[in-house]
Amino acid sequence: MHAIIRQGEGKYYISAVFGYYRDVTATDDYERYLEGIHKPYRIVWDFEKKRLIKWLNMVPNTKYIIPQVLIVDCDQSNWKTNEEGEGCVDFLSKELLNSFLDEDMSVDQITSEYCWLKARHMAYRVIQD
């Protein structure tokens, strides 16, 4: 999946999209509706393509609905998603993404971190069984 990311003031860039989450926490129906519009975010590269960042779908702190992410390639064949459409690429997880978001990590470092966590999880399951 790829998207055009709107930075504001006429600046844009293209990024791969690694995840989509909503993180709606409200219990009131109307508040859930509002959070469903204003809280969704995508996991994308920053402008310099040095780190993964959370980027809100809509411009924050405005009464208008102004999109910041325009999906140009919607292929999610290599994604793990739940029934609400939230999820990420199959080699990552939300926990792993949260552990290194906004840090300067290359693709190789992200992949090696994933492999280490996966091996640790497999060892834990073997010991537990």
Tab-separated table of N, CA, C and O in Angstrom:
chain	number	residue	atom	x	y	z
A	1	MET	N	0.851	-1.167	0.000
A	1	MET	CA	0.000	0.000	0.000
A	1	MET	C	0.899	1.233	0.000
A	1	MET	O	1.904	1.275	0.696
A	2	HIS	N	0.525	2.215	-0.792
A	2	HIS	CA	1.249	3.475	-0.872
A	2	HIS	C	0.276	4.641	-0.779
A	2	HIS	O	-0.895	4.502	-1.121
A	3	ALA	N	0.798	5.780	-0.302
A	3	ALA	CA	-0.058	6.948	-0.119
A	3	ALA	C	0.722	8.228	-0.386
A	3	ALA	O	1.946	8.261	-0.260
A	4	ILE	N	-0.033	9.253	-0.735
A	4	ILE	CA	0.519	10.600	-0.793
A	4	ILE	C	0.230	11.233	0.560
A	4	ILE	O	-0.915	11.264	1.010
A	5	ILE	N	1.281	11.697	1.217
A	5	ILE	CA	1.171	12.270	2.560
A	5	ILE	C	1.202	13.791	2.450
A	5	ILE	O	2.143	14.361	1.904
A	6	ARG	N	0.171	14.415	2.979
A	6	ARG	CA	0.069	15.880	2.951
A	6	ARG	C	0.698	16.434	4.216
A	6	ARG	O	0.263	16.134	5.326
A	7	GLN	N	1.732	17.264	4.050
A	7	GLN	CA	2.408	17.861	5.200
A	7	GLN	C	1.865	19.241	5.549
A	7	GLN	O	2.163	19.762	6.611
A	8	GLY	N	1.105	19.819	4.667
A	8	GLY	CA	0.612	21.174	4.879
A	8	GLY	C	1.470	22.168	4.119
A	8	GLY	O	2.578	21.858	3.671
A	9	GLU	N	0.949	23.365	3.965
A	9	GLU	CA	1.622	24.452	3.251
A	9	GLU	C	2.070	24.015	1.854
A	9	GLU	O	3.139	24.394	1.378
A	10	GLY	N	1.272	23.165	1.202
A	10	GLY	CA	1.554	22.745	-0.161
A	10	GLY	C	2.639	21.693	-0.312
A	10	GLY	O	3.088	21.428	-1.412
A	11	LYS	N	3.065	21.078	0.781
A	11	LYS	CA	4.127	20.069	0.721
A	11	LYS	C	3.520	18.673	0.798
A	11	LYS	O	2.651	18.412	1.624
A	12	TYR	N	4.015	17.782	-0.065
A	12	TYR	CA	3.545	16.407	-0.134
A	12	TYR	C	4.739	15.486	-0.349
A	12	TYR	O	5.785	15.919	-0.838
A	13	TYR	N	4.580	14.217	-0.007
A	13	TYR	CA	5.552	13.195	-0.381
A	13	TYR	C	4.837	11.855	-0.465
A	13	TYR	O	3.722	11.703	0.022
A	14	ILE	N	5.471	10.883	-1.093
A	14	ILE	CA	4.893	9.547	-1.242
A	14	ILE	C	5.578	8.603	-0.274
A	14	ILE	O	6.793	8.656	-0.095
A	15	SER	N	4.798	7.738	0.362
A	15	SER	CA	5.338	6.789	1.323
A	15	SER	C	4.612	5.454	1.221
A	15	SER	O	3.438	5.408	0.858
A	16	ALA	N	5.331	4.411	1.567
A	16	ALA	CA	4.680	3.123	1.781
A	16	ALA	C	3.875	3.239	3.073
A	16	ALA	O	4.239	3.993	3.974
A	17	VAL	N	2.780	2.504	3.151
A	17	VAL	CA	1.947	2.499	4.356
A	17	VAL	C	2.140	1.147	5.032
A	17	VAL	O	1.956	0.106	4.413
A	18	PHE	N	2.508	1.164	6.316
A	18	PHE	CA	2.812	-0.056	7.046
A	18	PHE	C	1.705	-0.482	7.997
A	18	PHE	O	1.697	-1.617	8.462
A	19	GLY	N	0.784	0.426	8.317
A	19	GLY	CA	-0.286	0.065	9.233
A	19	GLY	C	-1.386	1.108	9.258
A	19	GLY	O	-1.210	2.237	8.810
A	20	TYR	N	-2.540	0.679	9.791
A	20	TYR	CA	-3.695	1.568	9.950
A	20	TYR	C	-4.384	1.198	11.261
A	20	TYR	O	-4.721	0.031	11.489
A	21	TYR	N	-4.548	2.186	12.144
A	21	TYR	CA	-5.217	1.958	13.430
A	21	TYR	C	-6.110	3.140	13.761
A	21	TYR	O	-5.875	4.258	13.301
A	22	ARG	N	-7.127	2.875	14.592
A	22	ARG	CA	-8.079	3.915	14.981
A	22	ARG	C	-7.951	4.293	16.447
A	22	ARG	O	-8.130	5.437	16.796
A	23	ASP	N	-7.706	3.372	17.325
A	23	ASP	CA	-7.550	3.619	18.763
A	23	ASP	C	-8.703	4.423	19.357
A	23	ASP	O	-8.509	5.377	20.103
A	24	VAL	N	-9.932	4.056	19.026
A	24	VAL	CA	-11.119	4.718	19.561
A	24	VAL	C	-11.356	4.196	20.975
A	24	VAL	O	-11.446	2.992	21.199
A	25	THR	N	-11.456	5.108	21.945
A	25	THR	CA	-11.610	4.718	23.344
A	25	THR	C	-12.917	5.193	23.968
A	25	THR	O	-13.259	4.768	25.063
A	26	ALA	N	-13.635	6.075	23.307
A	26	ALA	CA	-14.864	6.649	23.883
A	26	ALA	C	-15.951	5.580	24.007
A	26	ALA	O	-15.993	4.617	23.251
A	27	THR	N	-16.842	5.769	24.974
A	27	THR	CA	-17.959	4.845	25.166
A	27	THR	C	-19.270	5.420	24.640
A	27	THR	O	-20.152	4.675	24.242
A	28	ASP	N	-19.387	6.732	24.646
A	28	ASP	CA	-20.574	7.406	24.123
A	28	ASP	C	-20.605	7.287	22.603
A	28	ASP	O	-19.577	7.425	21.936
A	29	ASP	N	-21.769	7.001	22.028
A	29	ASP	CA	-21.890	6.794	20.585
A	29	ASP	C	-21.390	7.992	19.775
A	29	ASP	O	-20.660	7.823	18.797
A	30	TYR	N	-21.803	9.178	20.166
A	30	TYR	CA	-21.386	10.363	19.415
A	30	TYR	C	-19.884	10.583	19.519
A	30	TYR	O	-19.216	10.917	18.529
A	31	GLU	N	-19.336	10.397	20.717
A	31	GLU	CA	-17.894	10.557	20.905
A	31	GLU	C	-17.119	9.505	20.102
A	31	GLU	O	-16.077	9.799	19.529
A	32	ARG	N	-17.650	8.277	20.052
A	32	ARG	CA	-17.010	7.234	19.234
A	32	ARG	C	-17.034	7.626	17.760
A	32	ARG	O	-16.070	7.411	17.036
A	33	TYR	N	-18.145	8.211	17.331
A	33	TYR	CA	-18.268	8.686	15.952
A	33	TYR	C	-17.198	9.735	15.650
A	33	TYR	O	-16.499	9.661	14.638
A	34	LEU	N	-17.051	10.724	16.547
A	34	LEU	CA	-16.050	11.777	16.350
A	34	LEU	C	-14.633	11.215	16.352
A	34	LEU	O	-13.813	11.572	15.506
A	35	GLU	N	-14.347	10.321	17.300
A	35	GLU	CA	-13.018	9.711	17.355
A	35	GLU	C	-12.760	8.865	16.112
A	35	GLU	O	-11.632	8.782	15.640
A	36	GLY	N	-13.817	8.230	15.606
A	36	GLY	CA	-13.684	7.427	14.398
A	36	GLY	C	-13.301	8.254	13.179
A	36	GLY	O	-12.735	7.735	12.219
A	37	ILE	N	-13.598	9.542	13.223
A	37	ILE	CA	-13.220	10.436	12.128
A	37	ILE	C	-11.837	11.044	12.363
A	37	ILE	O	-11.005	11.087	11.460
A	38	HIS	N	-11.580	11.498	13.590
A	38	HIS	CA	-10.383	12.294	13.859
A	38	HIS	C	-9.192	11.520	14.413
A	38	HIS	O	-8.075	12.028	14.373
A	39	LYS	N	-9.384	10.309	14.926
A	39	LYS	CA	-8.270	9.577	15.535
A	39	LYS	C	-7.542	8.591	14.621
A	39	LYS	O	-6.410	8.235	14.916
A	40	PRO	N	-8.132	8.100	13.541
A	40	PRO	CA	-7.415	7.114	12.720
A	40	PRO	C	-6.077	7.651	12.209
A	40	PRO	O	-5.950	8.834	11.876
A	41	TYR	N	-5.100	6.767	12.191
A	41	TYR	CA	-3.778	7.144	11.711
A	41	TYR	C	-3.175	6.016	10.901
A	41	TYR	O	-3.587	4.871	10.980
A	42	ARG	N	-2.192	6.371	10.107
A	42	ARG	CA	-1.438	5.417	9.296
A	42	ARG	C	0.000	5.406	9.794
A	42	ARG	O	0.496	6.419	10.282
A	43	ILE	N	0.656	4.289	9.641
A	43	ILE	CA	2.074	4.183	9.931
A	43	ILE	C	2.790	4.340	8.591
A	43	ILE	O	2.597	3.530	7.682
A	44	VAL	N	3.582	5.402	8.463
A	44	VAL	CA	4.250	5.725	7.199
A	44	VAL	C	5.686	6.165	7.484
A	44	VAL	O	6.051	6.445	8.628
A	45	TRP	N	6.489	6.250	6.420
A	45	TRP	CA	7.820	6.837	6.551
A	45	TRP	C	7.688	8.332	6.760
A	45	TRP	O	6.751	8.956	6.263
A	46	ASP	N	8.642	8.929	7.485
A	46	ASP	CA	8.680	10.381	7.561
A	46	ASP	C	9.187	10.923	6.228
A	46	ASP	O	9.532	10.155	5.322
A	47	PHE	N	9.229	12.226	6.079
A	47	PHE	CA	9.597	12.849	4.806
A	47	PHE	C	10.982	12.406	4.335
A	47	PHE	O	11.213	12.203	3.152
A	48	GLU	N	11.910	12.237	5.265
A	48	GLU	CA	13.284	11.853	4.917
A	48	GLU	C	13.460	10.341	4.776
A	48	GLU	O	14.548	9.877	4.483
A	49	LYS	N	12.408	9.581	5.047
A	49	LYS	CA	12.423	8.120	4.985
A	49	LYS	C	13.478	7.524	5.915
A	49	LYS	O	14.137	6.545	5.598
A	50	LYS	N	13.612	8.127	7.118
A	50	LYS	CA	14.567	7.655	8.109
A	50	LYS	C	13.896	6.867	9.225
A	50	LYS	O	14.537	6.071	9.891
A	51	ARG	N	12.605	7.130	9.480
A	51	ARG	CA	11.913	6.444	10.571
A	51	ARG	C	10.437	6.330	10.254
A	51	ARG	O	9.898	7.078	9.447
A	52	LEU	N	9.784	5.389	10.911
A	52	LEU	CA	8.333	5.245	10.779
A	52	LEU	C	7.658	6.167	11.767
A	52	LEU	O	8.120	6.330	12.902
A	53	ILE	N	6.555	6.765	11.345
A	53	ILE	CA	5.815	7.699	12.193
A	53	ILE	C	4.321	7.393	12.112
A	53	ILE	O	3.860	6.767	11.173
A	54	LYS	N	3.582	7.848	13.129
A	54	LYS	CA	2.123	7.831	13.076
A	54	LYS	C	1.692	9.119	12.401
A	54	LYS	O	2.135	10.204	12.784
A	55	TRP	N	0.832	9.003	11.378
A	55	TRP	CA	0.358	10.195	10.681
A	55	TRP	C	-1.168	10.155	10.662
A	55	TRP	O	-1.754	9.235	10.106
A	56	LEU	N	-1.801	11.133	11.288
A	56	LEU	CA	-3.263	11.184	11.346
A	56	LEU	C	-3.861	11.277	9.947
A	56	LEU	O	-3.325	11.968	9.083
A	57	ASN	N	-4.978	10.585	9.740
A	57	ASN	CA	-5.664	10.653	8.441
A	57	ASN	C	-6.216	12.037	8.168
A	57	ASN	O	-6.286	12.467	7.024
A	58	MET	N	-6.658	12.729	9.220
A	58	MET	CA	-7.254	14.064	9.069
A	58	MET	C	-6.395	15.096	9.788
A	58	MET	O	-5.735	14.792	10.782
A	59	VAL	N	-6.425	16.318	9.297
A	59	VAL	CA	-5.687	17.409	9.933
A	59	VAL	C	-6.243	17.594	11.344
A	59	VAL	O	-7.456	17.731	11.524
A	60	PRO	N	-5.380	17.582	12.360
A	60	PRO	CA	-5.871	17.712	13.737
A	60	PRO	C	-6.215	19.159	14.107
A	60	PRO	O	-5.787	20.098	13.444
A	61	ASN	N	-6.992	19.297	15.169
A	61	ASN	CA	-7.318	20.589	15.769
A	61	ASN	C	-7.985	21.561	14.802
A	61	ASN	O	-7.640	22.738	14.744
A	62	THR	N	-8.929	21.051	14.045
A	62	THR	CA	-9.723	21.904	13.159
A	62	THR	C	-11.151	21.379	13.158
A	62	THR	O	-11.379	20.197	13.405
A	63	LYS	N	-12.096	22.257	12.899
A	63	LYS	CA	-13.482	21.800	12.859
A	63	LYS	C	-13.844	21.233	11.497
A	63	LYS	O	-14.947	20.748	11.293
A	64	TYR	N	-12.909	21.280	10.559
A	64	TYR	CA	-13.145	20.763	9.218
A	64	TYR	C	-12.531	19.376	9.064
A	64	TYR	O	-11.601	19.003	9.777
A	65	ILE	N	-13.039	18.620	8.130
A	65	ILE	CA	-12.494	17.299	7.828
A	65	ILE	C	-11.586	17.467	6.609
A	65	ILE	O	-12.056	17.549	5.478
A	66	ILE	N	-10.279	17.547	6.883
A	66	ILE	CA	-9.289	17.765	5.831
A	66	ILE	C	-8.350	16.562	5.801
A	66	ILE	O	-7.565	16.369	6.717
A	67	PRO	N	-8.424	15.748	4.752
A	67	PRO	CA	-7.568	14.558	4.683
A	67	PRO	C	-6.086	14.913	4.572
A	67	PRO	O	-5.713	15.882	3.921
A	68	GLN	N	-5.258	14.103	5.240
A	68	GLN	CA	-3.808	14.251	5.143
A	68	GLN	C	-3.173	13.077	4.420
A	68	GLN	O	-1.993	13.117	4.109
A	69	VAL	N	-3.944	12.019	4.183
A	69	VAL	CA	-3.419	10.810	3.558
A	69	VAL	C	-4.315	10.453	2.382
A	69	VAL	O	-5.517	10.291	2.546
A	70	LEU	N	-3.708	10.329	1.216
A	70	LEU	CA	-4.443	9.912	0.028
A	70	LEU	C	-3.847	8.583	-0.436
A	70	LEU	O	-2.700	8.531	-0.877
A	71	ILE	N	-4.612	7.518	-0.287
A	71	ILE	CA	-4.141	6.186	-0.675
A	71	ILE	C	-4.138	6.093	-2.194
A	71	ILE	O	-5.153	6.331	-2.835
A	72	VAL	N	-2.986	5.724	-2.767
A	72	VAL	CA	-2.888	5.605	-4.220
A	72	VAL	C	-2.727	4.150	-4.670
A	72	VAL	O	-2.929	3.845	-5.835
A	73	ASP	N	-2.346	3.278	-3.762
A	73	ASP	CA	-2.245	1.844	-4.049
A	73	ASP	C	-2.801	1.130	-2.830
A	73	ASP	O	-2.202	1.148	-1.765
A	74	CYS	N	-3.966	0.513	-2.956
A	74	CYS	CA	-4.662	-0.029	-1.790
A	74	CYS	C	-4.468	-1.539	-1.605
A	74	CYS	O	-5.252	-2.174	-0.902
A	75	ASP	N	-3.436	-2.117	-2.187
A	75	ASP	CA	-3.195	-3.550	-2.066
A	75	ASP	C	-2.791	-3.899	-0.629
A	75	ASP	O	-1.751	-3.470	-0.140
A	76	GLN	N	-3.642	-4.657	0.060
A	76	GLN	CA	-3.364	-5.095	1.429
A	76	GLN	C	-3.207	-6.605	1.493
A	76	GLN	O	-3.464	-7.209	2.524
A	77	SER	N	-2.744	-7.202	0.416
A	77	SER	CA	-2.641	-8.664	0.376
A	77	SER	C	-1.615	-9.204	1.361
A	77	SER	O	-1.718	-10.349	1.787
A	78	ASN	N	-0.642	-8.412	1.761
A	78	ASN	CA	0.353	-8.871	2.725
A	78	ASN	C	0.130	-8.253	4.107
A	78	ASN	O	1.057	-8.118	4.888
A	79	TRP	N	-1.108	-7.900	4.421
A	79	TRP	CA	-1.457	-7.304	5.705
A	79	TRP	C	-2.213	-8.302	6.576
A	79	TRP	O	-2.929	-9.168	6.077
A	80	LYS	N	-2.076	-8.124	7.894
A	80	LYS	CA	-2.907	-8.821	8.867
A	80	LYS	C	-3.877	-7.776	9.414
A	80	LYS	O	-3.454	-6.788	9.997
A	81	THR	N	-5.187	-7.983	9.199
A	81	THR	CA	-6.170	-7.009	9.664
A	81	THR	C	-7.240	-7.700	10.503
A	81	THR	O	-7.473	-8.897	10.368
A	82	ASN	N	-7.884	-6.910	11.355
A	82	ASN	CA	-8.996	-7.433	12.140
A	82	ASN	C	-10.303	-7.157	11.402
A	82	ASN	O	-10.301	-6.645	10.281
A	83	GLU	N	-11.427	-7.453	12.052
A	83	GLU	CA	-12.732	-7.296	11.404
A	83	GLU	C	-13.074	-5.836	11.115
A	83	GLU	O	-13.929	-5.553	10.282
A	84	GLU	N	-12.410	-4.891	11.781
A	84	GLU	CA	-12.668	-3.474	11.553
A	84	GLU	C	-11.720	-2.869	10.522
A	84	GLU	O	-11.745	-1.668	10.274
A	85	GLY	N	-10.846	-3.692	9.952
A	85	GLY	CA	-9.922	-3.209	8.936
A	85	GLY	C	-8.625	-2.636	9.483
A	85	GLY	O	-7.800	-2.135	8.735
A	86	GLU	N	-8.448	-2.699	10.805
A	86	GLU	CA	-7.213	-2.210	11.403
A	86	GLU	C	-6.156	-3.300	11.323
A	86	GLU	O	-6.452	-4.477	11.451
A	87	GLY	N	-4.914	-2.892	11.131
A	87	GLY	CA	-3.838	-3.865	11.095
A	87	GLY	C	-2.596	-3.296	10.454
A	87	GLY	O	-2.478	-2.087	10.245
A	88	CYS	N	-1.673	-4.194	10.128
A	88	CYS	CA	-0.412	-3.755	9.552
A	88	CYS	C	0.143	-4.840	8.642
A	88	CYS	O	-0.441	-5.924	8.526
A	89	VAL	N	1.271	-4.543	8.025
A	89	VAL	CA	1.903	-5.521	7.149
A	89	VAL	C	2.233	-6.768	7.955
A	89	VAL	O	2.442	-6.707	9.162
A	90	ASP	N	2.271	-7.916	7.290
A	90	ASP	CA	2.358	-9.184	8.002
A	90	ASP	C	3.648	-9.408	8.770
A	90	ASP	O	3.696	-10.239	9.660
A	91	PHE	N	4.708	-8.670	8.492
A	91	PHE	CA	5.951	-8.892	9.218
A	91	PHE	C	6.105	-7.970	10.430
A	91	PHE	O	7.126	-7.979	11.093
A	92	LEU	N	5.059	-7.183	10.735
A	92	LEU	CA	5.068	-6.314	11.902
A	92	LEU	C	3.843	-6.593	12.762
A	92	LEU	O	2.956	-7.327	12.369
A	93	SER	N	3.812	-5.999	13.932
A	93	SER	CA	2.636	-6.047	14.802
A	93	SER	C	2.492	-4.675	15.442
A	93	SER	O	3.429	-3.876	15.435
A	94	LYS	N	1.331	-4.397	16.015
A	94	LYS	CA	1.115	-3.089	16.634
A	94	LYS	C	2.091	-2.876	17.791
A	94	LYS	O	2.640	-1.796	17.969
A	95	GLU	N	2.356	-3.933	18.570
A	95	GLU	CA	3.274	-3.825	19.696
A	95	GLU	C	4.684	-3.503	19.207
A	95	GLU	O	5.377	-2.657	19.770
A	96	LEU	N	5.113	-4.191	18.155
A	96	LEU	CA	6.436	-3.941	17.605
A	96	LEU	C	6.522	-2.527	17.035
A	96	LEU	O	7.498	-1.817	17.261
A	97	LEU	N	5.485	-2.098	16.324
A	97	LEU	CA	5.473	-0.741	15.776
A	97	LEU	C	5.573	0.292	16.894
A	97	LEU	O	6.344	1.245	16.793
A	98	ASN	N	4.817	0.107	17.959
A	98	ASN	CA	4.853	1.062	19.063
A	98	ASN	C	6.215	1.098	19.743
A	98	ASN	O	6.589	2.105	20.325
A	99	SER	N	6.965	-0.011	19.672
A	99	SER	CA	8.261	-0.058	20.347
A	99	SER	C	9.317	0.783	19.635
A	99	SER	O	10.279	1.204	20.255
A	100	PHE	N	9.164	1.017	18.341
A	100	PHE	CA	10.202	1.790	17.657
A	100	PHE	C	9.688	2.953	16.822
A	100	PHE	O	10.459	3.574	16.095
A	101	LEU	N	8.416	3.281	16.907
A	101	LEU	CA	7.913	4.436	16.150
A	101	LEU	C	8.656	5.696	16.553
A	101	LEU	O	9.010	5.884	17.713
A	102	ASP	N	8.891	6.556	15.601
A	102	ASP	CA	9.561	7.842	15.794
A	102	ASP	C	11.038	7.703	16.161
A	102	ASP	O	11.658	8.655	16.594
A	103	GLU	N	11.610	6.517	16.009
A	103	GLU	CA	13.039	6.335	16.196
A	103	GLU	C	13.685	6.174	14.826
A	103	GLU	O	13.045	5.738	13.879
A	104	ASP	N	14.954	6.508	14.735
A	104	ASP	CA	15.684	6.349	13.478
A	104	ASP	C	16.084	4.890	13.316
A	104	ASP	O	17.105	4.449	13.828
A	105	MET	N	15.251	4.115	12.629
A	105	MET	CA	15.549	2.705	12.392
A	105	MET	C	15.400	2.420	10.903
A	105	MET	O	14.394	2.765	10.306
A	106	SER	N	16.397	1.780	10.341
A	106	SER	CA	16.348	1.423	8.927
A	106	SER	C	15.472	0.197	8.733
A	106	SER	O	15.101	-0.481	9.692
A	107	VAL	N	15.185	-0.119	7.489
A	107	VAL	CA	14.386	-1.305	7.178
A	107	VAL	C	15.080	-2.562	7.689
A	107	VAL	O	14.454	-3.466	8.241
A	108	ASP	N	16.419	-2.636	7.546
A	108	ASP	CA	17.172	-3.801	8.024
A	108	ASP	C	17.053	-3.942	9.541
A	108	ASP	O	16.913	-5.044	10.058
A	109	GLN	N	17.119	-2.837	10.263
A	109	GLN	CA	16.992	-2.891	11.719
A	109	GLN	C	15.588	-3.335	12.133
A	109	GLN	O	15.431	-4.114	13.067
A	110	ILE	N	14.571	-2.845	11.430
A	110	ILE	CA	13.195	-3.236	11.731
A	110	ILE	C	13.017	-4.733	11.495
A	110	ILE	O	12.450	-5.447	12.314
A	111	THR	N	13.549	-5.229	10.382
A	111	THR	CA	13.436	-6.650	10.059
A	111	THR	C	14.170	-7.506	11.075
A	111	THR	O	13.649	-8.524	11.523
A	112	SER	N	15.372	-7.102	11.478
A	112	SER	CA	16.117	-7.889	12.464
A	112	SER	C	15.425	-7.866	13.827
A	112	SER	O	15.406	-8.867	14.540
A	113	GLU	N	14.833	-6.734	14.195
A	113	GLU	CA	14.076	-6.637	15.455
A	113	GLU	C	12.885	-7.591	15.423
A	113	GLU	O	12.605	-8.299	16.387
A	114	TYR	N	12.198	-7.634	14.287
A	114	TYR	CA	11.064	-8.535	14.135
A	114	TYR	C	11.516	-9.986	14.263
A	114	TYR	O	10.887	-10.783	14.969
A	115	CYS	N	12.606	-10.350	13.590
A	115	CYS	CA	13.098	-11.730	13.642
A	115	CYS	C	13.482	-12.115	15.058
A	115	CYS	O	13.204	-13.226	15.513
A	116	TRP	N	14.113	-11.195	15.804
A	116	TRP	CA	14.501	-11.474	17.178
A	116	TRP	C	13.260	-11.695	18.047
A	116	TRP	O	13.190	-12.645	18.824
A	117	LEU	N	12.255	-10.833	17.906
A	117	LEU	CA	11.036	-10.977	18.703
A	117	LEU	C	10.284	-12.255	18.339
A	117	LEU	O	9.746	-12.934	19.204
A	118	LYS	N	10.246	-12.574	17.056
A	118	LYS	CA	9.563	-13.793	16.611
A	118	LYS	C	10.261	-15.030	17.188
A	118	LYS	O	9.607	-15.942	17.683
A	119	ALA	N	11.595	-15.062	17.153
A	119	ALA	CA	12.348	-16.198	17.707
A	119	ALA	C	12.122	-16.298	19.211
A	119	ALA	O	11.946	-17.392	19.755
A	120	ARG	N	12.091	-15.170	19.892
A	120	ARG	CA	11.845	-15.162	21.339
A	120	ARG	C	10.450	-15.693	21.657
A	120	ARG	O	10.256	-16.470	22.578
A	121	HIS	N	9.457	-15.273	20.861
A	121	HIS	CA	8.084	-15.725	21.053
A	121	HIS	C	7.976	-17.234	20.813
A	121	HIS	O	7.321	-17.949	21.560
A	122	MET	N	8.650	-17.728	19.767
A	122	MET	CA	8.622	-19.168	19.464
A	122	MET	C	9.266	-19.957	20.598
A	122	MET	O	8.758	-21.005	20.995
A	123	ALA	N	10.383	-19.470	21.140
A	123	ALA	CA	11.047	-20.161	22.240
A	123	ALA	C	10.129	-20.191	23.465
A	123	ALA	O	10.038	-21.192	24.165
A	124	TYR	N	9.433	-19.095	23.732
A	124	TYR	CA	8.511	-19.020	24.850
A	124	TYR	C	7.389	-20.028	24.693
A	124	TYR	O	7.025	-20.719	25.639
A	125	ARG	N	6.848	-20.155	23.481
A	125	ARG	CA	5.767	-21.099	23.241
A	125	ARG	C	6.242	-22.532	23.422
A	125	ARG	O	5.523	-23.364	23.943
A	126	VAL	N	7.463	-22.840	22.971
A	126	VAL	CA	8.006	-24.198	23.111
A	126	VAL	C	8.178	-24.540	24.580
A	126	VAL	O	7.792	-25.620	25.040
A	127	ILE	N	8.739	-23.617	25.360
A	127	ILE	CA	8.949	-23.849	26.796
A	127	ILE	C	7.610	-23.999	27.499
A	127	ILE	O	7.436	-24.857	28.353
A	128	GLN	N	6.657	-23.178	27.127
A	128	GLN	CA	5.337	-23.209	27.764
A	128	GLN	C	4.616	-24.523	27.459
A	128	GLN	O	3.933	-25.073	28.309
A	129	ASP	N	4.722	-25.024	26.233
A	129	ASP	CA	4.059	-26.274	25.846
A	129	ASP	C	4.710	-27.423	26.558
A	129	ASP	O	4.206	-28.338	27.052
